[in-house]
Amino acid sequence: MLHFKYIFMTKNRLETFSDSVMAIVITLLAFEFKVPAMDNFNNNQMIFILNSYSSEFLIFVLSFITISIMWINHHYITDKIEIVNHKTVWANSILLMFITLVPFSTSFLGSNPTNQVALIVYSVIMLCASVSFTLLKYTSVPSGLITNKREIFKHVGIYAYTFAIFVSVFLPHLTYFVLVVPPLSYLLPGNSQKKKS
């Protein structure tokens, strides 16, 4: 039976590559901002122009926090990986593919904050990233092993982003309340008591 050992790699190489991709994605989020020329406007006009960027900035913050949480959770998952096989490599690659689409969906939604299509695109990409995280965990981490103390929220992204897709069709403005649920579930204080087996 043939074993494709050339596909296998060290866990450090997998994590280093993933960290680099996520760092680039976070950087690209900021690059999407277009700096207005200031020479032809007075201060009041500039404040009005900057205020028009408020929705883009808030969506940037939402995406930045979400990717940061993805990066942290990716560390928790890779820390528990014992062997990097071809399933791990491809599951991780699928995850990175959807994460690299976040700057596009962020820019699209930031420019069209009440557009249903933009909301759906953003929610779908985040949903795909959440599903990919689950795929990475179940193909790489030994069954039953807890990756972090906030494991109770492990599927909140899948549920919330799926719900966000449906909400964006009927009540677009309420979609943002759903989109903030996944990051809030990780940012809110949790049980700090650590148990050792």
PDB file of C-alpha atoms in Angstrom:
ATOM      1  CA  MET A   1       0.000   0.000   0.000  1.00  0.00           C
ATOM      2  CA  LEU A   2       1.420   3.374  -1.004  1.00  0.00           C
ATOM      3  CA  HIS A   3       1.763   6.188   1.514  1.00  0.00           C
ATOM      4  CA  PHE A   4       2.154   9.709   0.171  1.00  0.00           C
ATOM      5  CA  LYS A   5       4.599  10.861   2.813  1.00  0.00           C
ATOM      6  CA  TYR A   6       5.681  13.828   0.742  1.00  0.00           C
ATOM      7  CA  ILE A   7       2.301  15.402   1.602  1.00  0.00           C
ATOM      8  CA  PHE A   8       3.046  15.249   5.316  1.00  0.00           C
ATOM      9  CA  MET A   9       4.779  18.194   6.960  1.00  0.00           C
ATOM     10  CA  THR A  10       5.740  19.364  10.409  1.00  0.00           C
ATOM     11  CA  LYS A  11       3.102  20.996  12.579  1.00  0.00           C
ATOM     12  CA  ASN A  12       5.348  24.042  12.931  1.00  0.00           C
ATOM     13  CA  ARG A  13       5.427  24.568   9.170  1.00  0.00           C
ATOM     14  CA  LEU A  14       1.640  24.275   8.920  1.00  0.00           C
ATOM     15  CA  GLU A  15       1.096  26.781  11.725  1.00  0.00           C
ATOM     16  CA  THR A  16       3.737  29.212  10.442  1.00  0.00           C
ATOM     17  CA  PHE A  17       2.207  29.269   6.968  1.00  0.00           C
ATOM     18  CA  SER A  18      -1.296  29.735   8.396  1.00  0.00           C
ATOM     19  CA  ASP A  19      -0.117  32.551  10.680  1.00  0.00           C
ATOM     20  CA  SER A  20       1.445  34.306   7.684  1.00  0.00           C
ATOM     21  CA  VAL A  21      -1.740  34.053   5.628  1.00  0.00           C
ATOM     22  CA  MET A  22      -3.895  35.397   8.464  1.00  0.00           C
ATOM     23  CA  ALA A  23      -1.464  38.273   9.064  1.00  0.00           C
ATOM     24  CA  ILE A  24      -1.666  39.219   5.389  1.00  0.00           C
ATOM     25  CA  VAL A  25      -5.475  39.021   5.455  1.00  0.00           C
ATOM     26  CA  ILE A  26      -5.655  41.345   8.464  1.00  0.00           C
ATOM     27  CA  THR A  27      -3.319  43.772   6.690  1.00  0.00           C
ATOM     28  CA  LEU A  28      -5.444  43.681   3.534  1.00  0.00           C
ATOM     29  CA  LEU A  29      -8.493  44.648   5.587  1.00  0.00           C
ATOM     30  CA  ALA A  30      -6.898  48.025   6.308  1.00  0.00           C
ATOM     31  CA  PHE A  31      -5.708  48.447   2.707  1.00  0.00           C
ATOM     32  CA  GLU A  32      -9.328  48.466   1.550  1.00  0.00           C
ATOM     33  CA  PHE A  33      -9.807  51.923   3.080  1.00  0.00           C
ATOM     34  CA  LYS A  34      -9.547  54.758   0.552  1.00  0.00           C
ATOM     35  CA  VAL A  35      -7.951  57.863   2.045  1.00  0.00           C
ATOM     36  CA  PRO A  36      -9.861  61.041   1.054  1.00  0.00           C
ATOM     37  CA  ALA A  37      -7.888  64.018  -0.242  1.00  0.00           C
ATOM     38  CA  MET A  38      -7.965  66.785   2.387  1.00  0.00           C
ATOM     39  CA  ASP A  39      -6.654  69.794   0.492  1.00  0.00           C
ATOM     40  CA  ASN A  40      -9.970  70.810  -1.088  1.00  0.00           C
ATOM     41  CA  PHE A  41     -12.168  70.539   2.011  1.00  0.00           C
ATOM     42  CA  ASN A  42     -12.501  72.479   5.254  1.00  0.00           C
ATOM     43  CA  ASN A  43     -12.605  70.793   8.671  1.00  0.00           C
ATOM     44  CA  ASN A  44     -16.379  70.496   8.818  1.00  0.00           C
ATOM     45  CA  GLN A  45     -16.492  68.902   5.391  1.00  0.00           C
ATOM     46  CA  MET A  46     -13.741  66.468   6.356  1.00  0.00           C
ATOM     47  CA  ILE A  47     -15.633  65.436   9.497  1.00  0.00           C
ATOM     48  CA  PHE A  48     -18.705  64.794   7.356  1.00  0.00           C
ATOM     49  CA  ILE A  49     -16.630  62.730   4.910  1.00  0.00           C
ATOM     50  CA  LEU A  50     -15.017  60.712   7.712  1.00  0.00           C
ATOM     51  CA  ASN A  51     -18.446  60.105   9.220  1.00  0.00           C
ATOM     52  CA  SER A  52     -19.522  58.584   5.912  1.00  0.00           C
ATOM     53  CA  TYR A  53     -16.791  55.967   6.485  1.00  0.00           C
ATOM     54  CA  SER A  54     -18.275  54.920   9.833  1.00  0.00           C
ATOM     55  CA  SER A  55     -20.082  51.856   8.494  1.00  0.00           C
ATOM     56  CA  GLU A  56     -16.954  50.687   6.681  1.00  0.00           C
ATOM     57  CA  PHE A  57     -14.895  51.146   9.844  1.00  0.00           C
ATOM     58  CA  LEU A  58     -17.354  49.216  12.020  1.00  0.00           C
ATOM     59  CA  ILE A  59     -17.454  46.328   9.549  1.00  0.00           C
ATOM     60  CA  PHE A  60     -13.634  46.420   9.446  1.00  0.00           C
ATOM     61  CA  VAL A  61     -13.566  46.111  13.253  1.00  0.00           C
ATOM     62  CA  LEU A  62     -16.016  43.200  13.113  1.00  0.00           C
ATOM     63  CA  SER A  63     -13.890  41.376  10.528  1.00  0.00           C
ATOM     64  CA  PHE A  64     -10.639  42.176  12.346  1.00  0.00           C
ATOM     65  CA  ILE A  65     -11.928  40.754  15.635  1.00  0.00           C
ATOM     66  CA  THR A  66     -13.386  37.710  13.884  1.00  0.00           C
ATOM     67  CA  ILE A  67     -10.115  36.892  12.113  1.00  0.00           C
ATOM     68  CA  SER A  68      -8.221  37.424  15.367  1.00  0.00           C
ATOM     69  CA  ILE A  69     -10.486  34.881  17.046  1.00  0.00           C
ATOM     70  CA  MET A  70      -9.938  32.516  14.108  1.00  0.00           C
ATOM     71  CA  TRP A  71      -6.186  32.898  14.569  1.00  0.00           C
ATOM     72  CA  ILE A  72      -6.434  32.142  18.297  1.00  0.00           C
ATOM     73  CA  ASN A  73      -8.675  29.110  17.715  1.00  0.00           C
ATOM     74  CA  HIS A  74      -6.370  27.898  14.951  1.00  0.00           C
ATOM     75  CA  HIS A  75      -3.548  27.905  17.503  1.00  0.00           C
ATOM     76  CA  TYR A  76      -5.667  25.885  19.950  1.00  0.00           C
ATOM     77  CA  ILE A  77      -6.450  23.331  17.241  1.00  0.00           C
ATOM     78  CA  THR A  78      -2.905  22.956  15.894  1.00  0.00           C
ATOM     79  CA  ASP A  79      -1.605  22.633  19.445  1.00  0.00           C
ATOM     80  CA  LYS A  80      -3.639  19.416  19.783  1.00  0.00           C
ATOM     81  CA  ILE A  81      -2.708  17.976  16.378  1.00  0.00           C
ATOM     82  CA  GLU A  82      -0.484  14.926  16.756  1.00  0.00           C
ATOM     83  CA  ILE A  83       0.233  14.090  13.096  1.00  0.00           C
ATOM     84  CA  VAL A  84      -0.079  16.399  10.094  1.00  0.00           C
ATOM     85  CA  ASN A  85      -1.424  14.199   7.304  1.00  0.00           C
ATOM     86  CA  HIS A  86      -2.966  14.960   3.930  1.00  0.00           C
ATOM     87  CA  LYS A  87      -6.413  15.441   5.506  1.00  0.00           C
ATOM     88  CA  THR A  88      -5.004  18.071   7.861  1.00  0.00           C
ATOM     89  CA  VAL A  89      -3.206  19.895   5.056  1.00  0.00           C
ATOM     90  CA  TRP A  90      -6.266  20.060   2.814  1.00  0.00           C
ATOM     91  CA  ALA A  91      -8.693  20.940   5.602  1.00  0.00           C
ATOM     92  CA  ASN A  92      -6.342  23.741   6.628  1.00  0.00           C
ATOM     93  CA  SER A  93      -6.016  24.913   3.013  1.00  0.00           C
ATOM     94  CA  ILE A  94      -9.800  25.070   2.611  1.00  0.00           C
ATOM     95  CA  LEU A  95     -10.012  27.128   5.801  1.00  0.00           C
ATOM     96  CA  LEU A  96      -7.354  29.561   4.561  1.00  0.00           C
ATOM     97  CA  MET A  97      -9.119  29.873   1.214  1.00  0.00           C
ATOM     98  CA  PHE A  98     -12.261  31.201   2.868  1.00  0.00           C
ATOM     99  CA  ILE A  99     -10.310  33.408   5.281  1.00  0.00           C
ATOM    100  CA  THR A 100      -8.549  35.087   2.340  1.00  0.00           C
ATOM    101  CA  LEU A 101     -11.995  36.018   0.970  1.00  0.00           C
ATOM    102  CA  VAL A 102     -12.833  38.018   4.104  1.00  0.00           C
ATOM    103  CA  PRO A 103     -11.191  41.281   2.884  1.00  0.00           C
ATOM    104  CA  PHE A 104     -13.312  41.148  -0.287  1.00  0.00           C
ATOM    105  CA  SER A 105     -16.552  40.498   1.599  1.00  0.00           C
ATOM    106  CA  THR A 106     -15.640  43.188   4.152  1.00  0.00           C
ATOM    107  CA  SER A 107     -15.005  45.782   1.448  1.00  0.00           C
ATOM    108  CA  PHE A 108     -18.147  44.755  -0.431  1.00  0.00           C
ATOM    109  CA  LEU A 109     -20.302  45.036   2.687  1.00  0.00           C
ATOM    110  CA  GLY A 110     -18.578  48.225   3.852  1.00  0.00           C
ATOM    111  CA  SER A 111     -19.422  49.922   0.564  1.00  0.00           C
ATOM    112  CA  ASN A 112     -22.966  48.543   0.585  1.00  0.00           C
ATOM    113  CA  PRO A 113     -23.911  48.196   4.279  1.00  0.00           C
ATOM    114  CA  THR A 114     -27.669  47.747   3.719  1.00  0.00           C
ATOM    115  CA  ASN A 115     -27.498  45.718   0.521  1.00  0.00           C
ATOM    116  CA  GLN A 116     -28.967  42.234   0.903  1.00  0.00           C
ATOM    117  CA  VAL A 117     -26.547  40.615  -1.546  1.00  0.00           C
ATOM    118  CA  ALA A 118     -23.537  42.091   0.276  1.00  0.00           C
ATOM    119  CA  LEU A 119     -24.893  40.858   3.615  1.00  0.00           C
ATOM    120  CA  ILE A 120     -25.488  37.396   2.219  1.00  0.00           C
ATOM    121  CA  VAL A 121     -22.016  37.219   0.654  1.00  0.00           C
ATOM    122  CA  TYR A 122     -20.385  38.271   3.931  1.00  0.00           C
ATOM    123  CA  SER A 123     -22.458  35.775   5.948  1.00  0.00           C
ATOM    124  CA  VAL A 124     -21.809  32.913   3.505  1.00  0.00           C
ATOM    125  CA  ILE A 125     -18.037  33.439   3.554  1.00  0.00           C
ATOM    126  CA  MET A 126     -18.011  33.567   7.364  1.00  0.00           C
ATOM    127  CA  LEU A 127     -20.198  30.448   7.463  1.00  0.00           C
ATOM    128  CA  CYS A 128     -17.809  28.608   5.142  1.00  0.00           C
ATOM    129  CA  ALA A 129     -14.875  29.608   7.346  1.00  0.00           C
ATOM    130  CA  SER A 130     -16.716  28.324  10.431  1.00  0.00           C
ATOM    131  CA  VAL A 131     -17.543  25.021   8.740  1.00  0.00           C
ATOM    132  CA  SER A 132     -13.914  24.742   7.628  1.00  0.00           C
ATOM    133  CA  PHE A 133     -12.769  25.167  11.231  1.00  0.00           C
ATOM    134  CA  THR A 134     -15.015  22.293  12.249  1.00  0.00           C
ATOM    135  CA  LEU A 135     -13.661  20.218   9.362  1.00  0.00           C
ATOM    136  CA  LEU A 136     -10.073  20.955  10.408  1.00  0.00           C
ATOM    137  CA  LYS A 137     -10.753  19.944  13.991  1.00  0.00           C
ATOM    138  CA  TYR A 138     -12.577  16.706  13.224  1.00  0.00           C
ATOM    139  CA  THR A 139     -10.013  15.576  10.652  1.00  0.00           C
ATOM    140  CA  SER A 140      -6.958  16.493  12.726  1.00  0.00           C
ATOM    141  CA  VAL A 141      -7.645  16.461  16.458  1.00  0.00           C
ATOM    142  CA  PRO A 142      -8.137  13.131  18.296  1.00  0.00           C
ATOM    143  CA  SER A 143     -11.804  12.434  19.013  1.00  0.00           C
ATOM    144  CA  GLY A 144     -13.087  13.733  22.340  1.00  0.00           C
ATOM    145  CA  LEU A 145     -10.120  16.010  22.938  1.00  0.00           C
ATOM    146  CA  ILE A 146     -11.102  19.534  24.041  1.00  0.00           C
ATOM    147  CA  THR A 147      -9.096  22.213  22.259  1.00  0.00           C
ATOM    148  CA  ASN A 148      -9.904  25.101  24.608  1.00  0.00           C
ATOM    149  CA  LYS A 149     -12.049  26.034  27.611  1.00  0.00           C
ATOM    150  CA  ARG A 150     -14.626  27.822  25.424  1.00  0.00           C
ATOM    151  CA  GLU A 151     -15.540  24.597  23.652  1.00  0.00           C
ATOM    152  CA  ILE A 152     -19.195  25.228  24.519  1.00  0.00           C
ATOM    153  CA  PHE A 153     -19.229  27.846  21.727  1.00  0.00           C
ATOM    154  CA  LYS A 154     -17.642  25.603  19.101  1.00  0.00           C
ATOM    155  CA  HIS A 155     -20.632  25.660  16.712  1.00  0.00           C
ATOM    156  CA  VAL A 156     -21.989  29.149  17.413  1.00  0.00           C
ATOM    157  CA  GLY A 157     -20.464  30.495  14.193  1.00  0.00           C
ATOM    158  CA  ILE A 158     -22.197  27.869  12.049  1.00  0.00           C
ATOM    159  CA  TYR A 159     -25.575  28.538  13.650  1.00  0.00           C
ATOM    160  CA  ALA A 160     -25.244  32.339  13.724  1.00  0.00           C
ATOM    161  CA  TYR A 161     -23.982  32.787  10.152  1.00  0.00           C
ATOM    162  CA  THR A 162     -26.608  30.401   8.791  1.00  0.00           C
ATOM    163  CA  PHE A 163     -29.278  32.407  10.611  1.00  0.00           C
ATOM    164  CA  ALA A 164     -27.707  35.651   9.342  1.00  0.00           C
ATOM    165  CA  ILE A 165     -28.189  34.521   5.741  1.00  0.00           C
ATOM    166  CA  PHE A 166     -31.929  34.112   6.282  1.00  0.00           C
ATOM    167  CA  VAL A 167     -32.252  37.329   8.309  1.00  0.00           C
ATOM    168  CA  SER A 168     -30.476  39.331   5.605  1.00  0.00           C
ATOM    169  CA  VAL A 169     -33.159  38.313   3.103  1.00  0.00           C
ATOM    170  CA  PHE A 170     -36.086  39.577   5.188  1.00  0.00           C
ATOM    171  CA  LEU A 171     -34.646  42.035   7.746  1.00  0.00           C
ATOM    172  CA  PRO A 172     -31.271  43.292   6.476  1.00  0.00           C
ATOM    173  CA  HIS A 173     -30.707  45.838   9.271  1.00  0.00           C
ATOM    174  CA  LEU A 174     -31.078  43.153  11.942  1.00  0.00           C
ATOM    175  CA  THR A 175     -28.399  40.995  10.319  1.00  0.00           C
ATOM    176  CA  TYR A 176     -25.648  42.919  12.116  1.00  0.00           C
ATOM    177  CA  PHE A 177     -27.030  41.874  15.501  1.00  0.00           C
ATOM    178  CA  VAL A 178     -26.605  38.262  14.376  1.00  0.00           C
ATOM    179  CA  LEU A 179     -23.136  38.820  12.897  1.00  0.00           C
ATOM    180  CA  VAL A 180     -21.744  40.107  16.203  1.00  0.00           C
ATOM    181  CA  VAL A 181     -22.891  36.985  18.100  1.00  0.00           C
ATOM    182  CA  PRO A 182     -19.901  34.730  17.175  1.00  0.00           C
ATOM    183  CA  PRO A 183     -17.174  37.235  18.190  1.00  0.00           C
ATOM    184  CA  LEU A 184     -19.104  38.232  21.322  1.00  0.00           C
ATOM    185  CA  SER A 185     -19.398  34.600  22.378  1.00  0.00           C
ATOM    186  CA  TYR A 186     -15.593  34.462  22.543  1.00  0.00           C
ATOM    187  CA  LEU A 187     -14.932  37.976  23.840  1.00  0.00           C
ATOM    188  CA  LEU A 188     -17.330  37.799  26.787  1.00  0.00           C
ATOM    189  CA  PRO A 189     -15.756  36.514  30.026  1.00  0.00           C
ATOM    190  CA  GLY A 190     -15.966  32.753  30.368  1.00  0.00           C
ATOM    191  CA  ASN A 191     -15.216  30.200  32.998  1.00  0.00           C
ATOM    192  CA  SER A 192     -11.649  30.889  34.072  1.00  0.00           C
ATOM    193  CA  GLN A 193     -11.373  27.698  36.100  1.00  0.00           C
ATOM    194  CA  LYS A 194      -9.098  25.249  34.378  1.00  0.00           C
ATOM    195  CA  LYS A 195      -9.513  21.527  34.853  1.00  0.00           C
ATOM    196  CA  LYS A 196      -6.788  19.036  34.283  1.00  0.00           C
ATOM    197  CA  SER A 197      -7.491  15.445  33.494  1.00  0.00           C
TER     198      SER A 197
END
